[in-house]
CSV table of C-alpha atoms in Angstrom, one decimal:
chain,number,residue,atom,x,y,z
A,1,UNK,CA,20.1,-14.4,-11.3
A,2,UNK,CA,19.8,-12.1,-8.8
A,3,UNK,CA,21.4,-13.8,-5.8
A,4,UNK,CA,23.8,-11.7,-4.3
A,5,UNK,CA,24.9,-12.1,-0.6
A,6,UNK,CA,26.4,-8.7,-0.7
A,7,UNK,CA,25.4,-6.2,2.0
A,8,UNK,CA,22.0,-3.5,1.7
A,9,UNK,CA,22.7,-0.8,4.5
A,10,UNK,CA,22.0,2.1,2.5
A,11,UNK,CA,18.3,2.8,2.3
A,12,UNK,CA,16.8,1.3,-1.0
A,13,UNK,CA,20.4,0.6,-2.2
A,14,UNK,CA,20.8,-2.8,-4.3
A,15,UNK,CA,24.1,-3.7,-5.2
A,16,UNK,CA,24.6,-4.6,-8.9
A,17,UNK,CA,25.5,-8.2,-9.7
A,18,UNK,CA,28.2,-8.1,-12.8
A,19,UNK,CA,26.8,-4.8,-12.8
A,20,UNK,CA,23.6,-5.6,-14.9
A,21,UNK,CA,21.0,-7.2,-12.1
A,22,UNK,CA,18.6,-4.4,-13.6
A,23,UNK,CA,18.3,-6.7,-16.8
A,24,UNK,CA,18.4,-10.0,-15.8
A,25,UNK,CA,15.5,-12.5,-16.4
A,26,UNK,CA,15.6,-14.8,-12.9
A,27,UNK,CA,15.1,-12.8,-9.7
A,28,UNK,CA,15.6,-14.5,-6.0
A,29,UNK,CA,14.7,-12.3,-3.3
A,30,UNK,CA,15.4,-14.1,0.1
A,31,UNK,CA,16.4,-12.9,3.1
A,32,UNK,CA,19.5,-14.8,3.2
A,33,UNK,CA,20.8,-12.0,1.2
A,34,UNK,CA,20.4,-9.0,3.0
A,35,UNK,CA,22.2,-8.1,6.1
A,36,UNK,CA,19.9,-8.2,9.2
A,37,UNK,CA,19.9,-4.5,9.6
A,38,UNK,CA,18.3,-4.4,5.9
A,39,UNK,CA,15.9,-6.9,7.0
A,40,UNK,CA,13.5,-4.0,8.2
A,41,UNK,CA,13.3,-2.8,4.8
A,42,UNK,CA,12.9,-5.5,2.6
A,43,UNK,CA,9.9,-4.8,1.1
A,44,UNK,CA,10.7,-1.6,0.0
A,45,UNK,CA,14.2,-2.7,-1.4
A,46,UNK,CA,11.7,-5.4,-3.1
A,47,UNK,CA,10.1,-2.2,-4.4
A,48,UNK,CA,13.3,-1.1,-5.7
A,49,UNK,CA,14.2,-4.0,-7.6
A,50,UNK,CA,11.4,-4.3,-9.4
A,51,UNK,CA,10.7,-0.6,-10.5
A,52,UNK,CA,14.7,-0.3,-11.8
A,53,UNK,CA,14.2,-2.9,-13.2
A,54,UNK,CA,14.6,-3.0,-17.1
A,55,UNK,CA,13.3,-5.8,-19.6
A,56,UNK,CA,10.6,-8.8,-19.3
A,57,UNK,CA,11.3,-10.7,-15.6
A,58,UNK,CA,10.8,-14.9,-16.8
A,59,UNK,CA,11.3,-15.9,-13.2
A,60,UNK,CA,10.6,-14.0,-9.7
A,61,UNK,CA,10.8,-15.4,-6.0
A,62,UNK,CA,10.0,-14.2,-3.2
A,63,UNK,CA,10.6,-15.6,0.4
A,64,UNK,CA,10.0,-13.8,3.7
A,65,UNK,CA,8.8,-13.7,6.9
A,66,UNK,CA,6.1,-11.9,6.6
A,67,UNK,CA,4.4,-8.6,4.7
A,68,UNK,CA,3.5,-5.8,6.7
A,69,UNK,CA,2.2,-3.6,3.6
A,70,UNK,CA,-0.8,-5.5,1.8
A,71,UNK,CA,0.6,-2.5,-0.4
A,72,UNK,CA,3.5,-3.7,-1.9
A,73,UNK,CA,2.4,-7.3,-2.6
A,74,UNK,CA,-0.3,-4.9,-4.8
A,75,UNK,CA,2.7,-3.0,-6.6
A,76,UNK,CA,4.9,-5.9,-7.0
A,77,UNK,CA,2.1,-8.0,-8.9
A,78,UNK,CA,1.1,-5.5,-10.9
A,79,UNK,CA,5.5,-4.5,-11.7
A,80,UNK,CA,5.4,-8.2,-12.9
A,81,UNK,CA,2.2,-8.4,-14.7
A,82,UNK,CA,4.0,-5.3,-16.8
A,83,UNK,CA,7.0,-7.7,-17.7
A,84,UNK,CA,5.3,-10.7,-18.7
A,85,UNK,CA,6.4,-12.7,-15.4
A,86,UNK,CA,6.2,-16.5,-16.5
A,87,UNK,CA,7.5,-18.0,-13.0
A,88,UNK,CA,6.0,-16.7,-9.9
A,89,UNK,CA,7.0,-18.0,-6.4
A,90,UNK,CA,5.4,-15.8,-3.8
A,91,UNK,CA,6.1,-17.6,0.2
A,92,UNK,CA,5.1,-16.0,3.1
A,93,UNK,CA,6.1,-17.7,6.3
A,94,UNK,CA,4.2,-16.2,8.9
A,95,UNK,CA,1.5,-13.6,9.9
A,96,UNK,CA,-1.9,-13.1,8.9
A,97,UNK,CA,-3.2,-14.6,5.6
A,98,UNK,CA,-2.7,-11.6,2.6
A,99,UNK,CA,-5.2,-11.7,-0.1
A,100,UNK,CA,-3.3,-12.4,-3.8
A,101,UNK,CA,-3.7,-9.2,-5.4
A,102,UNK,CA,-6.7,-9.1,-8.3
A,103,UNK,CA,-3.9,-7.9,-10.9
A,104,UNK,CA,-2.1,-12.0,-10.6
A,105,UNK,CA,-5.3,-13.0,-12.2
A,106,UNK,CA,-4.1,-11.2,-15.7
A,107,UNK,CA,-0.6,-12.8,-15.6
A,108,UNK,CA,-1.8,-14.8,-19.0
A,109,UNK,CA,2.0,-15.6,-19.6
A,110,UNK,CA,2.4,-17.6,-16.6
A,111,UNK,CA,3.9,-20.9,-16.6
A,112,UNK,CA,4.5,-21.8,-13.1
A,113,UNK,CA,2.7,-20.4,-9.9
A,114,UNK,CA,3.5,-21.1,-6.4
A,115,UNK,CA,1.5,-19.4,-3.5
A,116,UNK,CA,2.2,-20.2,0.6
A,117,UNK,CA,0.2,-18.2,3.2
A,118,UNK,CA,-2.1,-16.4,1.2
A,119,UNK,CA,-6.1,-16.2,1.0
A,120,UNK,CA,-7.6,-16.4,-2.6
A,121,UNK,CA,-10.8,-14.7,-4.0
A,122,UNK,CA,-10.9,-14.9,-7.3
A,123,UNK,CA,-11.5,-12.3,-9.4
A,124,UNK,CA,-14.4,-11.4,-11.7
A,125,UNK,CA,-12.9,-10.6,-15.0
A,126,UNK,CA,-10.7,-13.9,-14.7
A,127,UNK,CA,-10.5,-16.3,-17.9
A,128,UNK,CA,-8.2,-18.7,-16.7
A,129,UNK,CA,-4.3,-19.1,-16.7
A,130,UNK,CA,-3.9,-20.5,-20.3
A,131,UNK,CA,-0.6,-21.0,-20.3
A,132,UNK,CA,-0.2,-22.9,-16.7
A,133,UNK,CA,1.4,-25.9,-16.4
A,134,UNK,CA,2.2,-26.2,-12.6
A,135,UNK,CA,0.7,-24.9,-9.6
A,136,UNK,CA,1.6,-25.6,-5.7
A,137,UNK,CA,-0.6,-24.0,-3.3
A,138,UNK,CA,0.3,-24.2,0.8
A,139,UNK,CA,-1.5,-22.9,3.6
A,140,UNK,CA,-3.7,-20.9,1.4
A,141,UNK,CA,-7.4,-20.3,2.2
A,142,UNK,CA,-9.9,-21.0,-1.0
A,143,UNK,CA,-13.3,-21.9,-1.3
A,144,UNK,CA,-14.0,-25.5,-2.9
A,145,UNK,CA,-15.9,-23.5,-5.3
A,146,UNK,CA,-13.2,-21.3,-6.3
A,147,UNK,CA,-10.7,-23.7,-6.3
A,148,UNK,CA,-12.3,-26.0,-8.7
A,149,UNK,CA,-12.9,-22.9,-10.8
A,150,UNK,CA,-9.1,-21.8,-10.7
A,151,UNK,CA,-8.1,-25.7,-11.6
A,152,UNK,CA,-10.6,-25.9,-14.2
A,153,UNK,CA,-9.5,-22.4,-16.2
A,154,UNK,CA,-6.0,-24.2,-16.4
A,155,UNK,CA,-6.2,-26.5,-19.5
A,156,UNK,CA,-2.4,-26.6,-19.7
A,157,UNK,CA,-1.7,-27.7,-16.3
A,158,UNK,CA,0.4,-30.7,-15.5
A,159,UNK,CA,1.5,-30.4,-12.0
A,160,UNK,CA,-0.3,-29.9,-8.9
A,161,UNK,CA,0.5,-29.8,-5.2
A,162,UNK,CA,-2.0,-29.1,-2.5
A,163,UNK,CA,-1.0,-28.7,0.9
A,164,UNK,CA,-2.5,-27.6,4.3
A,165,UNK,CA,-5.3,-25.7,2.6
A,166,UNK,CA,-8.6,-25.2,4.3
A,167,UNK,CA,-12.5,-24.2,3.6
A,168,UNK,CA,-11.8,-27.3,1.2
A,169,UNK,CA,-14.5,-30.5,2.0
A,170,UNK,CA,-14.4,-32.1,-1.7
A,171,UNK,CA,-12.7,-31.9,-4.8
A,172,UNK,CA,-13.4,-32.4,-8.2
A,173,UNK,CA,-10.6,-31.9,-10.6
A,174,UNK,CA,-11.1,-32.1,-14.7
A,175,UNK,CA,-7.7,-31.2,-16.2
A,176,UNK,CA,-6.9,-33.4,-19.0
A,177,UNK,CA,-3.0,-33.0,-18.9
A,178,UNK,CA,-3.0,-33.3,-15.3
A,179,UNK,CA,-0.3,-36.2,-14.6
A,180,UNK,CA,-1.5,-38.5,-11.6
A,181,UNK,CA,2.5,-38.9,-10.3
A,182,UNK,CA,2.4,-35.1,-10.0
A,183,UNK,CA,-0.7,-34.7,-8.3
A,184,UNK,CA,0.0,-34.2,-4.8
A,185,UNK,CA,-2.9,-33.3,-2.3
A,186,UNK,CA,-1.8,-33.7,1.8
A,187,UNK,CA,-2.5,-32.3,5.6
A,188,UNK,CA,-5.6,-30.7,4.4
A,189,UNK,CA,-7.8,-28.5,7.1
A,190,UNK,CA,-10.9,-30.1,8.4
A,191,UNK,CA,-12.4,-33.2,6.4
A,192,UNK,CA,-11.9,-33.8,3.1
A,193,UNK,CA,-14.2,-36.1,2.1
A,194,UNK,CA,-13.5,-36.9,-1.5
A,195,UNK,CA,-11.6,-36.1,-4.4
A,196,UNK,CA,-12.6,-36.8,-8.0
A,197,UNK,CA,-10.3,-36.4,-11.2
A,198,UNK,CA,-11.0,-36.2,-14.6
A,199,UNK,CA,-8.1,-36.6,-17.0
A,200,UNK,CA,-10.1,-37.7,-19.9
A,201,UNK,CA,-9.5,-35.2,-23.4
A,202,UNK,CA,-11.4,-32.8,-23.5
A,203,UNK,CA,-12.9,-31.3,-26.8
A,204,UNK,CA,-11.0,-28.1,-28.1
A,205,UNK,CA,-13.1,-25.5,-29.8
A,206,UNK,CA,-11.9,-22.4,-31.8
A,207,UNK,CA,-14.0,-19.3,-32.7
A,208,UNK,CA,-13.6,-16.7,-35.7
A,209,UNK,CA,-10.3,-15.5,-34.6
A,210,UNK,CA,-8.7,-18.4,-34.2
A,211,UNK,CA,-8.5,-18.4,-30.4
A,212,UNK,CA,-9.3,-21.6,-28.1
A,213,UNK,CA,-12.6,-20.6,-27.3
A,214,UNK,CA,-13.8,-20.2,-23.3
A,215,UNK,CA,-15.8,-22.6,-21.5
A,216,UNK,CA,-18.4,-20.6,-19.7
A,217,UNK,CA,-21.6,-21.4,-17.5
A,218,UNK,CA,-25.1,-20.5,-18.3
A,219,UNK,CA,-27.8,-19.7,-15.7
A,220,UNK,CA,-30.6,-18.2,-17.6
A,221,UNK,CA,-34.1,-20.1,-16.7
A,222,UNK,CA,-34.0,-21.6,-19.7
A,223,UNK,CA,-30.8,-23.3,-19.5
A,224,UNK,CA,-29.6,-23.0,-16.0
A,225,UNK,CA,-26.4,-24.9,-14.9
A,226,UNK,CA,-25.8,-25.4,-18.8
A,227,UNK,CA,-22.2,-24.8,-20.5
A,228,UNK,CA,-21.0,-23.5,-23.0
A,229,UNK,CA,-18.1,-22.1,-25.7
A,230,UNK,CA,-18.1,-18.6,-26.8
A,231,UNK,CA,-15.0,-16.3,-27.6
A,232,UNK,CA,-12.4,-15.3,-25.2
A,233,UNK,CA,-12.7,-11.6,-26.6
A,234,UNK,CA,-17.1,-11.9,-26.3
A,235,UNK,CA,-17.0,-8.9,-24.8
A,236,UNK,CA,-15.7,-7.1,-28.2
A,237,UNK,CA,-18.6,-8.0,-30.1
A,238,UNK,CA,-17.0,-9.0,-33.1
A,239,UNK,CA,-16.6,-12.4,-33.0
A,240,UNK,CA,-20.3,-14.1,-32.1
A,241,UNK,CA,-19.0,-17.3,-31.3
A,242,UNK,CA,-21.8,-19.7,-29.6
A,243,UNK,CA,-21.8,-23.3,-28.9
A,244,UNK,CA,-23.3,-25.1,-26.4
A,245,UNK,CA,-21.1,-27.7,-24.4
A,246,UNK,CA,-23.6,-29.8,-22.2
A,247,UNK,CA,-27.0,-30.9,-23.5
A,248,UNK,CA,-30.4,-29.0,-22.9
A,249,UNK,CA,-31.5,-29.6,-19.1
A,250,UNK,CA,-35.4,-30.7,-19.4
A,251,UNK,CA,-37.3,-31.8,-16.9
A,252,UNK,CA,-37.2,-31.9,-12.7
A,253,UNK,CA,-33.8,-31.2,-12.8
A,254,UNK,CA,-34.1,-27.9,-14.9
A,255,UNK,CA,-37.0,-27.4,-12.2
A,256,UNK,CA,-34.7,-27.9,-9.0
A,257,UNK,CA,-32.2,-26.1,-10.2
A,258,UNK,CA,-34.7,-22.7,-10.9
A,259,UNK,CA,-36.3,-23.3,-7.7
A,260,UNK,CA,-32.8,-23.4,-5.7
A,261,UNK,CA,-31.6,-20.5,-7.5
A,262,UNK,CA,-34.9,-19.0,-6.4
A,263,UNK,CA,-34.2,-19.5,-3.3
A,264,UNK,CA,-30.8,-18.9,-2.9
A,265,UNK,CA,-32.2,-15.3,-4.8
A,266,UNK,CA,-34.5,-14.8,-1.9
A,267,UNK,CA,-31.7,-15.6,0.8
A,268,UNK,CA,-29.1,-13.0,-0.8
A,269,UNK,CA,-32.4,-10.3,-0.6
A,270,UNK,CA,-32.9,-11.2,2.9
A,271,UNK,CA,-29.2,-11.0,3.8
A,272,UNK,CA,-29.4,-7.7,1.9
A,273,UNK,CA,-32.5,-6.0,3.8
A,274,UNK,CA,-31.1,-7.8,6.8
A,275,UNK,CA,-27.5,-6.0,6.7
A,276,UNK,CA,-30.0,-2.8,5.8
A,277,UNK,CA,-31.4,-2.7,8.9
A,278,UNK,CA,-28.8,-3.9,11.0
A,279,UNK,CA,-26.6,-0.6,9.1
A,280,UNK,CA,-29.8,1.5,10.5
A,281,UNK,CA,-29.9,0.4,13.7
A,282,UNK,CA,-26.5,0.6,14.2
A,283,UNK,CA,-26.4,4.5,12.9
A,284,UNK,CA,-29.2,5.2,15.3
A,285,UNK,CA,-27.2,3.9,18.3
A,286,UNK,CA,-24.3,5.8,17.8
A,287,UNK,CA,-26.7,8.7,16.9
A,288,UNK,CA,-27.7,7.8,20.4
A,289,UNK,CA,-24.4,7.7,21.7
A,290,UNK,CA,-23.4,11.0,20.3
A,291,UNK,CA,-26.3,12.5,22.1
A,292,UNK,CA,-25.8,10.9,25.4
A,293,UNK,CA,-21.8,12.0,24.5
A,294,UNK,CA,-23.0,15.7,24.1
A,295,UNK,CA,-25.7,15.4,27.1
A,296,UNK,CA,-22.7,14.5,29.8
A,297,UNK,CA,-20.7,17.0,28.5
A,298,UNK,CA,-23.7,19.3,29.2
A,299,UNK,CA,-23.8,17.9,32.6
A,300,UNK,CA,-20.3,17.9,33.3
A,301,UNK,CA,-20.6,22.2,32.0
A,302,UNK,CA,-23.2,22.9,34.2
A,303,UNK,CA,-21.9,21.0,36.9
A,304,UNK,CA,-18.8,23.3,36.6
A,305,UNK,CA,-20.8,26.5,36.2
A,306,UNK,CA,-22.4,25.5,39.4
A,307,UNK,CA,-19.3,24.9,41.5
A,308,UNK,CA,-18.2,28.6,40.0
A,309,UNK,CA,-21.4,30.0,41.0
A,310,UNK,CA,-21.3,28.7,44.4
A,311,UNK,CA,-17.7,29.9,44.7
A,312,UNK,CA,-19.0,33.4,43.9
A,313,UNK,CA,-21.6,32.9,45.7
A,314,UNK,CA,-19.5,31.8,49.5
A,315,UNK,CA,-17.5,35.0,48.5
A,316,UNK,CA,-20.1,37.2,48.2
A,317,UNK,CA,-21.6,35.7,51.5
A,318,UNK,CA,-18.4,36.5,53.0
A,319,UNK,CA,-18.1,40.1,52.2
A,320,UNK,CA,-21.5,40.8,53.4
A,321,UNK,CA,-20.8,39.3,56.6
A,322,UNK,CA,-17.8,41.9,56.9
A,323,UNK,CA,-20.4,44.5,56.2
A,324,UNK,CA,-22.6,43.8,59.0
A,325,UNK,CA,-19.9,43.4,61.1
A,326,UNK,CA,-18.9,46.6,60.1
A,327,UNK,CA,-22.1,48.5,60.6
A,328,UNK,CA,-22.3,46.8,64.0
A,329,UNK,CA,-19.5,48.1,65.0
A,330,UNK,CA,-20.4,51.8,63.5
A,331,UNK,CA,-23.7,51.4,65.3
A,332,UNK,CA,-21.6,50.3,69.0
A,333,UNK,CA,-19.3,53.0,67.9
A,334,UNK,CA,-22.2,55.2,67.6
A,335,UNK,CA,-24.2,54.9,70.4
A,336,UNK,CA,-21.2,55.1,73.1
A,337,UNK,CA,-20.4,59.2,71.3
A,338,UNK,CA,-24.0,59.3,72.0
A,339,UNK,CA,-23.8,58.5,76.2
A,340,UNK,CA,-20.7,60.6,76.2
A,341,UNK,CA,-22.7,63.6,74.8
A,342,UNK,CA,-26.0,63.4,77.2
């Protein structure tokens, strides 16, 4: 394990422990273990660890203040997805909210997940952590929706521990293995106003290649809300796997839900068109504000040509009053030769 409380004051320098920390399995990164002076660069000496790093990493920890490069959380998810990480504790004590890079959503071998100060949008192309067994989420900001979809896409998962997390109102939780002493949900954000489990088992269903098969949702007219199994590896085309989970919706209730999706539809257009024409007025206006920009520099030019021009002009003034001086004095000059003559 990688718990050295040996000084870092060279820049991205890691002592060895036993001389082989670039093999071993278990990584703690705390900063306990750097000297304060290191403290500044602790992300990049996380950096460092990770790409020297040599072999499969079973267990990785992380525990800091705060991340000030939304970066390197990116490249140290995606180092760990590379070496099959199976325990991932990730604890951010301050600062804003970072969002958990898309790349944790493919760490299929992971066995244990613990996330603190983090926001979580969950990606598209995820099928669920298979292999999960315990989870702890704290000070995290989910959806209810996405929540009950990451809990749901964990079939293995054992343990849970929910604390301080917000945008949560209700909860319904359908894990078969999920072990009541274990499940721990406190000091949630705004109301929760009911949680619902589900530990009955669950049927298991395996397609042409021998895979547990995915439980997906359908929302085609015909079948809308409706689920179903199909093939983890669908996408291939070589499998075909197709069973329906949930019986055919008939009825007012196949109706409503049409009609709400409708809407909803209809809403998401609006919002669309809406955001259209807000983006057009607002190039407009700063169109606008460029050429009210450009005019006062155009005001501010002339105004300067004028206070040049007038310059030129109180000089010119001024020598032509010297002239006429001048001549006067020719003409007085002049006319007294003239009376000395006669």
């Amino acid at each position: 394990m990688f718990a050295t409380k040996r000084r870092c004051e060279d820049k991205y320098i890691v002592k060895e422990v036993e001389g082989k920390w670039h093999t071993v399995p278990h990584i703690i990164v705390d900063e306990n273990f750097f000297h304060e002076r290191s403290q500044r660069k602790l992300e990049g000496i996380i950096n460092y660890i990770l790409i020297r790093h040599e072999g499969n990493i079973e267990k990785f920890s992380v525990s800091v203040e705060k991340v000030k490069d939304c970066y390197n959380m990116k490249l140290w998810i995606w180092s760990l997805l590379q070496k099959s990480i199976k325990e991932l504790s990730l604890i951010i004590r301050r600062g804003q909210h970072n969002e958990v890079p898309s790349d944790l959503f493919s760490c299929q071998q992971l066995r244990k997940l613990s996330l603190c100060h983090f926001e979580v949008k969950q990606a598209h192309s995820f099928k669920g952590f298979h292999n999960l067994i315990s989870l702890k989420l704290n000070k995290v900001n989910i959806a209810t929706a996405i929540f009950e979809s990451l809990i749901s896409r964990c079939p293995l998962l054992e343990q849970l521990t929910v604390r301080n997390l917000s945008c949560i109102d209700h909860l319904h939780i359908n894990v078969p293995k999920l072990n009541s002493r274990i499940f721990e949900v406190t000091r949630m954000s705004g109301e929760l106003k009911s949680i619902t489990t589900f530990s009955e088992p669950q049927p298991v269903m395996h397609c042409k290649h021998g895979l547990c098969a995915e439980l997906d949702t359908s929302w085609t007219t015909d079948d809308p809300g409706r689920r179903f199994w199909r093939c983890q590896m669908w996408q291939r085309g070589d499998c075909g796997f197709f069973q329906w989970f949930d019986p055919e919706i008939v009825g007012r209730p196949k109706e409503l839900i049409n009609r709400l999706r409708s809407q909803k539809k209809a809403l998401e257009n609006r919002l669309k068109s809406q955001e259209a024409e807000n983006w057009v007025i607002s190039t407009r206006a700063c169109e606008l504000e460029q050429k009210l920009i450009d005019a006062n520099a155009k005001i501010k030019s002339l105004s300067i040509m004028n206070d040049v021009l007038t310059e030129k002009l109180k000089v010119v003034t001024d020598e032509q009053a010297k002239s006429d001086n001048h001549i006067l004095e020719l003409v007085t000059s002049n006319a007294k030769l003239t009376e000395q003559l006669v």
